[in-house]
mmCIF file with all atom_site columns, C-alpha atoms in Angstrom:
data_model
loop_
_atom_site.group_PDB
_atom_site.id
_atom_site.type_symbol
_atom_site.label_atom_id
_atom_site.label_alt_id
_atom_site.label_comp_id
_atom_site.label_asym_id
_atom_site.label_entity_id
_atom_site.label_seq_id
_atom_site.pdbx_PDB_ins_code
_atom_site.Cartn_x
_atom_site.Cartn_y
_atom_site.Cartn_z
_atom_site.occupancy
_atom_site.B_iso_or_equiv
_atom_site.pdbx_formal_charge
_atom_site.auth_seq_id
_atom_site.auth_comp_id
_atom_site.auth_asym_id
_atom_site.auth_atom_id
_atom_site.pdbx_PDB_model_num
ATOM 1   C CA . UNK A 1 1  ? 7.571   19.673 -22.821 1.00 0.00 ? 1  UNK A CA 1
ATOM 2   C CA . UNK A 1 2  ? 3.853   19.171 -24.663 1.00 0.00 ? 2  UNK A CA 1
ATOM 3   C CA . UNK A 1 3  ? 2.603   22.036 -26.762 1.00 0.00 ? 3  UNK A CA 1
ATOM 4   C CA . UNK A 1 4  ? -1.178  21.295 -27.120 1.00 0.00 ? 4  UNK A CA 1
ATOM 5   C CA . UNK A 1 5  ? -3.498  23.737 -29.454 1.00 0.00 ? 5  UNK A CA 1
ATOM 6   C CA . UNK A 1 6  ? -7.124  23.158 -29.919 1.00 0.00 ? 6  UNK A CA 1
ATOM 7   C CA . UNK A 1 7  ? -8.518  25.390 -31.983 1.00 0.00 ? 7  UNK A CA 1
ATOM 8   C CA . UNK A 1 8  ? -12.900 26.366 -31.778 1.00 0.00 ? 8  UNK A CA 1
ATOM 9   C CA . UNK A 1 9  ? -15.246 28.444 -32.996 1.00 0.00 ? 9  UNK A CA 1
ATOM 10  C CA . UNK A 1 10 ? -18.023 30.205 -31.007 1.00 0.00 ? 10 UNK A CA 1
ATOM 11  C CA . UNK A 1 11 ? -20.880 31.786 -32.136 1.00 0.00 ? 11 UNK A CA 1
ATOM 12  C CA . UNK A 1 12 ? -21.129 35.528 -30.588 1.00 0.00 ? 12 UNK A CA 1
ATOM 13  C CA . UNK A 1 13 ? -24.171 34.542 -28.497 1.00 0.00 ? 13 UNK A CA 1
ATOM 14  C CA . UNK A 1 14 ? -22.835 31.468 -27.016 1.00 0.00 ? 14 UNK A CA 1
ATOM 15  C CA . UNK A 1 15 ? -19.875 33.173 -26.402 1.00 0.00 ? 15 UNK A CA 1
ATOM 16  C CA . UNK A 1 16 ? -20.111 34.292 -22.706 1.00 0.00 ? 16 UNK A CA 1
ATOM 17  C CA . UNK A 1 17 ? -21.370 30.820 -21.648 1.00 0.00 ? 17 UNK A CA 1
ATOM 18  C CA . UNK A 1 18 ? -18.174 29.216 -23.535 1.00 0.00 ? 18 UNK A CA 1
ATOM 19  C CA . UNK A 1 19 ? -16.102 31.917 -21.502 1.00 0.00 ? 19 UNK A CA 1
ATOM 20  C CA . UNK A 1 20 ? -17.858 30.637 -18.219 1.00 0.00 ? 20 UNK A CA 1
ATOM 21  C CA . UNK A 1 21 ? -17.207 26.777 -18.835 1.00 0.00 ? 21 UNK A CA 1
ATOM 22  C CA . UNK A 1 22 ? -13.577 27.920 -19.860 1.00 0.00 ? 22 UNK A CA 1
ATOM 23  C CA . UNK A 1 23 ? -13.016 30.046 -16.965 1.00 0.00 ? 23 UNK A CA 1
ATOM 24  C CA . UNK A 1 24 ? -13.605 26.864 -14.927 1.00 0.00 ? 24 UNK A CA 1
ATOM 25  C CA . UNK A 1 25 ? -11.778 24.550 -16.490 1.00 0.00 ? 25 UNK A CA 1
ATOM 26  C CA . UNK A 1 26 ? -8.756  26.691 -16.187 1.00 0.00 ? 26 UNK A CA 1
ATOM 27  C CA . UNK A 1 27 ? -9.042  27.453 -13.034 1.00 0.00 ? 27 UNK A CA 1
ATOM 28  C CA . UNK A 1 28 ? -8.810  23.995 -12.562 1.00 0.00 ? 28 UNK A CA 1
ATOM 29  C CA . UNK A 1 29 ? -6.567  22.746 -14.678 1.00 0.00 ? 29 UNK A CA 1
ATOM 30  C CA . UNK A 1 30 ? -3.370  25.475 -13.833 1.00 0.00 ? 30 UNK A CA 1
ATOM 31  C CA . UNK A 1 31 ? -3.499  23.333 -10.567 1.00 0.00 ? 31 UNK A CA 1
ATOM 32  C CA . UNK A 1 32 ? -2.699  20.034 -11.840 1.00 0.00 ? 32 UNK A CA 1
ATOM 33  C CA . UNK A 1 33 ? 0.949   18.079 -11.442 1.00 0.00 ? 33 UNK A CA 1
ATOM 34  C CA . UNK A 1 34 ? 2.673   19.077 -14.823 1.00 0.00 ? 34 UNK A CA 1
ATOM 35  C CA . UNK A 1 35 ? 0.867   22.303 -16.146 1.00 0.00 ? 35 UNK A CA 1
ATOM 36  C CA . UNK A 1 36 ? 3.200   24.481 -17.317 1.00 0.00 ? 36 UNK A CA 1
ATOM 37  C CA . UNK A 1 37 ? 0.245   26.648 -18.979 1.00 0.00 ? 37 UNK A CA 1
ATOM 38  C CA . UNK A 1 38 ? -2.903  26.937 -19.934 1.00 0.00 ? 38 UNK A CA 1
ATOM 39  C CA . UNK A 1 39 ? -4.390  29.898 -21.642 1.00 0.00 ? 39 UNK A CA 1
ATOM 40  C CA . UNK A 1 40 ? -7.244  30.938 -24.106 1.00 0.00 ? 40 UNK A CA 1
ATOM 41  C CA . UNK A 1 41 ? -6.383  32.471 -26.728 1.00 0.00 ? 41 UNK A CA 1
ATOM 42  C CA . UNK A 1 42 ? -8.763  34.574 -29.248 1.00 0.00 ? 42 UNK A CA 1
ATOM 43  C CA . UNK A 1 43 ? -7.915  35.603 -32.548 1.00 0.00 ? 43 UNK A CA 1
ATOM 44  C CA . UNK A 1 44 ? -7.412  39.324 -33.098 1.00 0.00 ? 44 UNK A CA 1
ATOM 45  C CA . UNK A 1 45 ? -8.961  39.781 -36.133 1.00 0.00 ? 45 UNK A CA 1
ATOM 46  C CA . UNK A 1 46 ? -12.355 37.112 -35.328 1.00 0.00 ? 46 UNK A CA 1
ATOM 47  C CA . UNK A 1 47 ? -12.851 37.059 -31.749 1.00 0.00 ? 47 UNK A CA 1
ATOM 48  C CA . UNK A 1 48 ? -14.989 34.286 -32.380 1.00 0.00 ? 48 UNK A CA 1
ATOM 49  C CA . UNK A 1 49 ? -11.904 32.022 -33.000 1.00 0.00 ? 49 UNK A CA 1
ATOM 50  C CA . UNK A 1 50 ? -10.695 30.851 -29.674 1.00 0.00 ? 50 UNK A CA 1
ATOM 51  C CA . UNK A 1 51 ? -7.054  29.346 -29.408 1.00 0.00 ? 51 UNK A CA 1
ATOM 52  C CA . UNK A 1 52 ? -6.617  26.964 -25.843 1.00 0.00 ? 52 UNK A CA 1
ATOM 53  C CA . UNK A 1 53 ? -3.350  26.985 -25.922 1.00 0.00 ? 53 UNK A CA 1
ATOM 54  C CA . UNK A 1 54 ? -1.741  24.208 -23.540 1.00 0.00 ? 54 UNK A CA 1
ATOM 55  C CA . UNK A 1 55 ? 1.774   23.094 -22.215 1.00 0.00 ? 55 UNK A CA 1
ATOM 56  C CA . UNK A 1 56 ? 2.549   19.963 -20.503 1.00 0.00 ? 56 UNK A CA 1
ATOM 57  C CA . UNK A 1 57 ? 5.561   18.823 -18.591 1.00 0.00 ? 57 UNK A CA 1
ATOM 58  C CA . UNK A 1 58 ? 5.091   15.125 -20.187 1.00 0.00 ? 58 UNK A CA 1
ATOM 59  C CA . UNK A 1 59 ? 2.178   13.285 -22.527 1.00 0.00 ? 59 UNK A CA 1
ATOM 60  C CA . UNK A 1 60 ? 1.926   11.287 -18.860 1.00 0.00 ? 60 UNK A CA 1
ATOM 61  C CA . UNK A 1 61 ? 0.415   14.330 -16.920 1.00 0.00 ? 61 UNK A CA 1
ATOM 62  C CA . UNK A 1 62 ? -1.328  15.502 -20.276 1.00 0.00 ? 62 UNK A CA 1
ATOM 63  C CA . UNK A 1 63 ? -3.165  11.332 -20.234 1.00 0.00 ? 63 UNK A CA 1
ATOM 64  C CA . UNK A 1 64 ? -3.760  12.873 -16.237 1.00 0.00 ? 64 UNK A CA 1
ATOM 65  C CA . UNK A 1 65 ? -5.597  15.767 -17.384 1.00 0.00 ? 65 UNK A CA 1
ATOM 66  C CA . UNK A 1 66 ? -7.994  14.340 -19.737 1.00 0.00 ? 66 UNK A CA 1
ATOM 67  C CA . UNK A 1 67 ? -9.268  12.113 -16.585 1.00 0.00 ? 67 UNK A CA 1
ATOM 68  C CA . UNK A 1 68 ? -10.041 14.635 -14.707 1.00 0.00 ? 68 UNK A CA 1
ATOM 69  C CA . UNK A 1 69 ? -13.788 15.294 -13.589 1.00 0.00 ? 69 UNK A CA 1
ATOM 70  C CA . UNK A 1 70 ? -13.423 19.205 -14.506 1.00 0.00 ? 70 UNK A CA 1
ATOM 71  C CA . UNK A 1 71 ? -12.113 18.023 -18.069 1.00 0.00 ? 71 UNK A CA 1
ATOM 72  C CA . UNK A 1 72 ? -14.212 15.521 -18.868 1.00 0.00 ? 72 UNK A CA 1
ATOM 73  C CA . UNK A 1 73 ? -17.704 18.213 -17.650 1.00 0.00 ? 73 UNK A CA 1
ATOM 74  C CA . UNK A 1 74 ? -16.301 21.079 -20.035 1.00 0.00 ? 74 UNK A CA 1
ATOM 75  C CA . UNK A 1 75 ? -15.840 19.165 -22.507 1.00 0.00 ? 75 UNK A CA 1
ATOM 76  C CA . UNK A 1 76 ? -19.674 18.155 -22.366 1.00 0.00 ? 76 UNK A CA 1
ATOM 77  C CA . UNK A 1 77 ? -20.495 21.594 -21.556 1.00 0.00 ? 77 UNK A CA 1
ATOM 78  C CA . UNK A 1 78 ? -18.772 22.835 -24.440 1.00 0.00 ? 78 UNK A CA 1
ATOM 79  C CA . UNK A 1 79 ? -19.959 20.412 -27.033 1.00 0.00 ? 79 UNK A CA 1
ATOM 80  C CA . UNK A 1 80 ? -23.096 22.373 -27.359 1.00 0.00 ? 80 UNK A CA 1
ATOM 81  C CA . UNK A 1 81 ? -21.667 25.631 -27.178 1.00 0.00 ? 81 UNK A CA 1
ATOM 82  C CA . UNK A 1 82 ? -18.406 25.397 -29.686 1.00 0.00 ? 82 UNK A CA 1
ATOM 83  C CA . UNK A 1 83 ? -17.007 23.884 -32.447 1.00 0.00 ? 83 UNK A CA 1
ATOM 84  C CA . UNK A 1 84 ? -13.363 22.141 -31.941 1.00 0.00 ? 84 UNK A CA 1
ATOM 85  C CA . UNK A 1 85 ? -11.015 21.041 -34.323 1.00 0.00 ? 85 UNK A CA 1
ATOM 86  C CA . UNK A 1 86 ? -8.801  17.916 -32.962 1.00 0.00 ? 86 UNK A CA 1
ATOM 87  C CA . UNK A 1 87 ? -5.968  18.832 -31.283 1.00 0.00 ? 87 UNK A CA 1
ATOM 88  C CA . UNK A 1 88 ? -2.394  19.626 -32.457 1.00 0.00 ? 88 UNK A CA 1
ATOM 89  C CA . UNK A 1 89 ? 0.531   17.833 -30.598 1.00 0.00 ? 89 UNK A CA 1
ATOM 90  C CA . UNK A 1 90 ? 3.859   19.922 -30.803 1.00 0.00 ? 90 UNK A CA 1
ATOM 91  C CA . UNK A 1 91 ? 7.169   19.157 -29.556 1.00 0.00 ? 91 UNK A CA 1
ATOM 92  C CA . UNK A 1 92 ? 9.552   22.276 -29.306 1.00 0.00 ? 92 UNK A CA 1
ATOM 93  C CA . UNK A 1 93 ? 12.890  21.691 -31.464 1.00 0.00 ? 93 UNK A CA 1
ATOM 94  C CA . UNK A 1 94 ? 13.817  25.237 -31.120 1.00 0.00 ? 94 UNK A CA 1
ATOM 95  C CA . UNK B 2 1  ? 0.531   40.238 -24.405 1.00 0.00 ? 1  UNK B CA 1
ATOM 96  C CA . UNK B 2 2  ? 0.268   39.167 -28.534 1.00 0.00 ? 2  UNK B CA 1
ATOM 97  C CA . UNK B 2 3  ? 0.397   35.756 -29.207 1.00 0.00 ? 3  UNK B CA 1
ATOM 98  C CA . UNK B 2 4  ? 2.065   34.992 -32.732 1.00 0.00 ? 4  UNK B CA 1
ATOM 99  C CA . UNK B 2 5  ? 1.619   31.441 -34.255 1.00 0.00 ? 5  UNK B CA 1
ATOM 100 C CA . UNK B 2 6  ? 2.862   31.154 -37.966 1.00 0.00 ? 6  UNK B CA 1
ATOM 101 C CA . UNK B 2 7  ? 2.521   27.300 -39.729 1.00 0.00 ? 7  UNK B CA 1
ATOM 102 C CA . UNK B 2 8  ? 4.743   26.443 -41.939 1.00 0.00 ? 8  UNK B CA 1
ATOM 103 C CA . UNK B 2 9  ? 5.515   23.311 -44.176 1.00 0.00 ? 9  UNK B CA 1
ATOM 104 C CA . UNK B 2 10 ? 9.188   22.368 -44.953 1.00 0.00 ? 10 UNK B CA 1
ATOM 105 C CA . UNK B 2 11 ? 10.135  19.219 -47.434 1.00 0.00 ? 11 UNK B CA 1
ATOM 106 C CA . UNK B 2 12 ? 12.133  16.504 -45.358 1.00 0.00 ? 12 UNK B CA 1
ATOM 107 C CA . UNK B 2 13 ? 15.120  17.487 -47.529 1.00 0.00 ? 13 UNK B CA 1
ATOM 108 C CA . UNK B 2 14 ? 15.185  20.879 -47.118 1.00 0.00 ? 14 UNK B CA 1
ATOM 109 C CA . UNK B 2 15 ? 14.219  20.407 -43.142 1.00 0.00 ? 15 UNK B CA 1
ATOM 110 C CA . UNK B 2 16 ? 18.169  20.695 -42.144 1.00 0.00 ? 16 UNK B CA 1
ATOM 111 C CA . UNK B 2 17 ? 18.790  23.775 -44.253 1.00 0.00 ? 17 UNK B CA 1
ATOM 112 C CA . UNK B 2 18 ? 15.354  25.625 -42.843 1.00 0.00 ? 18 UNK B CA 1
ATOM 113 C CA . UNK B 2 19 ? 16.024  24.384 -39.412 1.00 0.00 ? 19 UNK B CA 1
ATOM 114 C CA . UNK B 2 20 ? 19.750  26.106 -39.343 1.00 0.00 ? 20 UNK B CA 1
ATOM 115 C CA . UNK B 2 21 ? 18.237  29.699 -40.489 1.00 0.00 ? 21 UNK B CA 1
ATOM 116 C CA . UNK B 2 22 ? 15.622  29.288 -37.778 1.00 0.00 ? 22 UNK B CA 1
ATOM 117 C CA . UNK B 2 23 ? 18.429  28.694 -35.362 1.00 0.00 ? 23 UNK B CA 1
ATOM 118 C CA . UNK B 2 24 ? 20.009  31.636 -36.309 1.00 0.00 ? 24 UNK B CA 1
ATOM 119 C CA . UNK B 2 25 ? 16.664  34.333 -36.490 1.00 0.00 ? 25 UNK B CA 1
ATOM 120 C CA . UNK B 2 26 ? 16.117  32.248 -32.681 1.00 0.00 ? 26 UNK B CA 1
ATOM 121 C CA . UNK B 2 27 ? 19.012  33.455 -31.456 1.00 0.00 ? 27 UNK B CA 1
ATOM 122 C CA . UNK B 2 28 ? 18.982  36.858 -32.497 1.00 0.00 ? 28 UNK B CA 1
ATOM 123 C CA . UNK B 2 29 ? 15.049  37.456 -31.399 1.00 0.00 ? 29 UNK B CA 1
ATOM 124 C CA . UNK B 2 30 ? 15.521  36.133 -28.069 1.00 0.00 ? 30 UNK B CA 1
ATOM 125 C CA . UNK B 2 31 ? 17.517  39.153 -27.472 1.00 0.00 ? 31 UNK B CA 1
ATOM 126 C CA . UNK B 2 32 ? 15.387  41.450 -28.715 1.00 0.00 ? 32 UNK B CA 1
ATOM 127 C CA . UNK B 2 33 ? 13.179  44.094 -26.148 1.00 0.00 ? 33 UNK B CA 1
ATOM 128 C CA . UNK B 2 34 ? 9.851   42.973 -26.053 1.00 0.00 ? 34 UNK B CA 1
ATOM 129 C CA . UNK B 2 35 ? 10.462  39.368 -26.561 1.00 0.00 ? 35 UNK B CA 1
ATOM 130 C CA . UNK B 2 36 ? 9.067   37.415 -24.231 1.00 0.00 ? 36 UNK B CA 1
ATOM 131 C CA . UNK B 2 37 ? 9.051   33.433 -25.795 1.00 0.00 ? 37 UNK B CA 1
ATOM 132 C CA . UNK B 2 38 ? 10.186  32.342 -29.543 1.00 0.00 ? 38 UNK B CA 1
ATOM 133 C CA . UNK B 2 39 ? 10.122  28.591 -30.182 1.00 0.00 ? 39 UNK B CA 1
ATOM 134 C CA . UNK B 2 40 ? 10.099  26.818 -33.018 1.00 0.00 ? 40 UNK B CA 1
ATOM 135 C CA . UNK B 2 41 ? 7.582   23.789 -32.882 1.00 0.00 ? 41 UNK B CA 1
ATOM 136 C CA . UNK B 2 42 ? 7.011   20.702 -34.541 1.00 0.00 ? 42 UNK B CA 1
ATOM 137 C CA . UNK B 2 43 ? 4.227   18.560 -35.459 1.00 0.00 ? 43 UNK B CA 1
ATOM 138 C CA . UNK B 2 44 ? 4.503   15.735 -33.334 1.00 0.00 ? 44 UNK B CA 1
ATOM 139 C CA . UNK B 2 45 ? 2.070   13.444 -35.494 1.00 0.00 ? 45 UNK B CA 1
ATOM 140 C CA . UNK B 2 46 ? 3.924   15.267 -39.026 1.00 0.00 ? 46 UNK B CA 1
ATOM 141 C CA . UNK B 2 47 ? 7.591   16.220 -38.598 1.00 0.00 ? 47 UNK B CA 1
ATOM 142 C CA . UNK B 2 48 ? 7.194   18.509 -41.637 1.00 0.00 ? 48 UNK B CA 1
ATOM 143 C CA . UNK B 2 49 ? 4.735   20.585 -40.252 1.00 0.00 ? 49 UNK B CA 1
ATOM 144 C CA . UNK B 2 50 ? 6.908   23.269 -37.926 1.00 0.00 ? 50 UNK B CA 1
ATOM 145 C CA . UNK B 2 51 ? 5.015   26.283 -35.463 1.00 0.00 ? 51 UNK B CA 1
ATOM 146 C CA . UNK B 2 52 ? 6.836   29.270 -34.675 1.00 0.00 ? 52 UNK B CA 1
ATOM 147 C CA . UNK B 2 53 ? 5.189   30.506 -32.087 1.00 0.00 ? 53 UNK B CA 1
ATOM 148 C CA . UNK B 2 54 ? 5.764   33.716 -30.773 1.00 0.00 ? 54 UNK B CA 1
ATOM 149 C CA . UNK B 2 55 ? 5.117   36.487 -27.591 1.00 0.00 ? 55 UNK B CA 1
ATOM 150 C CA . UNK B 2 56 ? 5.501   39.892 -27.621 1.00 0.00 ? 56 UNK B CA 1
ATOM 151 C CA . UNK B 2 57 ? 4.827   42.440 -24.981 1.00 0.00 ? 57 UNK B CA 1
ATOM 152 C CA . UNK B 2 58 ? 3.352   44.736 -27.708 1.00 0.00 ? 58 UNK B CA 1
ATOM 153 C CA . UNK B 2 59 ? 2.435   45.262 -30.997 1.00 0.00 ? 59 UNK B CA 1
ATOM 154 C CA . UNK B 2 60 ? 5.048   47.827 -30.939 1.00 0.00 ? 60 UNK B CA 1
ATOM 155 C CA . UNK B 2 61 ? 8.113   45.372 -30.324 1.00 0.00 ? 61 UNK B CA 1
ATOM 156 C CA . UNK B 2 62 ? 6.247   43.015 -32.965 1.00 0.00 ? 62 UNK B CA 1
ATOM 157 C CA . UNK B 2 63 ? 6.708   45.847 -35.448 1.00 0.00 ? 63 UNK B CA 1
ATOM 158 C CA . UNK B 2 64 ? 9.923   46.572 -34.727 1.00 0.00 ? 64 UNK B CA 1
ATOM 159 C CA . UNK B 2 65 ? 11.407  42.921 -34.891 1.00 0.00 ? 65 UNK B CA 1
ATOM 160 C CA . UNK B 2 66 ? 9.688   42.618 -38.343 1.00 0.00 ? 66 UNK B CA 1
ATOM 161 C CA . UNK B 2 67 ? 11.879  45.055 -39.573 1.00 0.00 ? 67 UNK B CA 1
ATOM 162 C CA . UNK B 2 68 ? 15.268  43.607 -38.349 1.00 0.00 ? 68 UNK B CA 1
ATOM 163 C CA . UNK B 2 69 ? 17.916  42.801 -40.697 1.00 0.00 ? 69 UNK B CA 1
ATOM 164 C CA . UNK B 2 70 ? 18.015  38.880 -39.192 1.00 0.00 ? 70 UNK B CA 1
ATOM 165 C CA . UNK B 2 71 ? 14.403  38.908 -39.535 1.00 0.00 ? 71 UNK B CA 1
ATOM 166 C CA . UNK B 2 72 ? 14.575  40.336 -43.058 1.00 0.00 ? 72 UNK B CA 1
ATOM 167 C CA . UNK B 2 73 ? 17.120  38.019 -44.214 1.00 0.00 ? 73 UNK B CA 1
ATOM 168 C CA . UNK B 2 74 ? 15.708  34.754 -42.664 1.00 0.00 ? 74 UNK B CA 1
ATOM 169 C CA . UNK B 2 75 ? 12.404  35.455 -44.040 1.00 0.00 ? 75 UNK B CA 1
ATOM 170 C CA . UNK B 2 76 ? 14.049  35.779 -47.558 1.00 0.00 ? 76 UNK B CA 1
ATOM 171 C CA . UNK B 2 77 ? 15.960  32.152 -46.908 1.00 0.00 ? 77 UNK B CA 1
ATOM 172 C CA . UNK B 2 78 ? 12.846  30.904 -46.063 1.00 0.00 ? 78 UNK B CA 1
ATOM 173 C CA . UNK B 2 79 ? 11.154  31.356 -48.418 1.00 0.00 ? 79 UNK B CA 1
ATOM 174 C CA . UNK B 2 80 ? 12.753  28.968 -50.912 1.00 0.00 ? 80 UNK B CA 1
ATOM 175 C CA . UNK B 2 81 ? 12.830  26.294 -48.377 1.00 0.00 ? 81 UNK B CA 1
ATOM 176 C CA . UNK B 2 82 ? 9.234   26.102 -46.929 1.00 0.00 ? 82 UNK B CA 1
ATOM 177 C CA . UNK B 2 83 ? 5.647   27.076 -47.621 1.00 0.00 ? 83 UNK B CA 1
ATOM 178 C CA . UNK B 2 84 ? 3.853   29.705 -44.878 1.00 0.00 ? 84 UNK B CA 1
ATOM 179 C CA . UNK B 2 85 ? 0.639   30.216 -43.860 1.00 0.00 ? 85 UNK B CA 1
ATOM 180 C CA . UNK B 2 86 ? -0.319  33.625 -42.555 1.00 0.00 ? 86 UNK B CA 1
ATOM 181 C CA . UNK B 2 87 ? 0.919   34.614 -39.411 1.00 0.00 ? 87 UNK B CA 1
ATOM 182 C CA . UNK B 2 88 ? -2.367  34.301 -36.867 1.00 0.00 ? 88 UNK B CA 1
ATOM 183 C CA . UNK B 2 89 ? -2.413  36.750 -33.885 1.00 0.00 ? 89 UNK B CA 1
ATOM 184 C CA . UNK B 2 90 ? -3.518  36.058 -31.020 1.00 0.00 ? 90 UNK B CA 1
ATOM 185 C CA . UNK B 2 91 ? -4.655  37.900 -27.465 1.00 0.00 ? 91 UNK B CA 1
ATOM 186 C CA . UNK B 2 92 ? -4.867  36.401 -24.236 1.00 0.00 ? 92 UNK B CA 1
ATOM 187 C CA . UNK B 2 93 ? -8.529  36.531 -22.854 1.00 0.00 ? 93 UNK B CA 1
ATOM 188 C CA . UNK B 2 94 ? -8.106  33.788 -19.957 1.00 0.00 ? 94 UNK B CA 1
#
């Protein structure tokens, strides 16, 4: 299993429209071969820090994913609205 | 549902020593009320880097595994063998 976190920042009045694109993209994405989960996260204390927090069956249906026409829009969509650090690749070892 | 994510960096020499007290504090948590996942990640790109990430059904059984004994104790071997960021808490929002 792939652990995937991507970690953004949204300013509070871009915030609903980054919720929109996300709620899309989700919706989307939990039905794709090999999603084990997909979930947004948001930092207690700054609810301005979002969290996607991902899990893949293999890096093969992860490659899938980033092909996919509702991936590749939100990520447009969100390029104006967010800022995203690159993502972090875990493996679980325990 | 709390989401718990807490970085860590551990020398490649002491990686064998830290990775048998996480075993242990694994073990023990799993069983714990109020736990539902506690895996210990890695870096895929930077084996040094390790993610415990953690969820809890409340903040309630968070509080109350911090002050476990195998908690207690592997935080106190830990300490000598890696270097922790804060512990980052998360809530689900999609």
């Amino acid at each position: 299993m792939i652990h995937v976190l991507v970690g953004c920042t949204v300013k509070p009045e871009l915030l609903e429209q980054a919720l929109a694109v996300y709620r899309e993209l989700i919706a989307e994405t939990r039905k794709e071969p090999g999603c084990i989960s997909y979930e947004l996260l948001e930092l207690r204390d700054d609810p301005g820090q979002l969290l996607l927090s991902e899990r893949w069956l293999s890096q093969e249906h992860l490659n899938a994913h980033t092909q996919t026409v509702h991936f590749i829009r939100a990520m447009a969509e969100l390029e104006i609205l967010e800022t995203a650090a690159p993502a972090l690749i875990y493996t679980q070892i325990l």
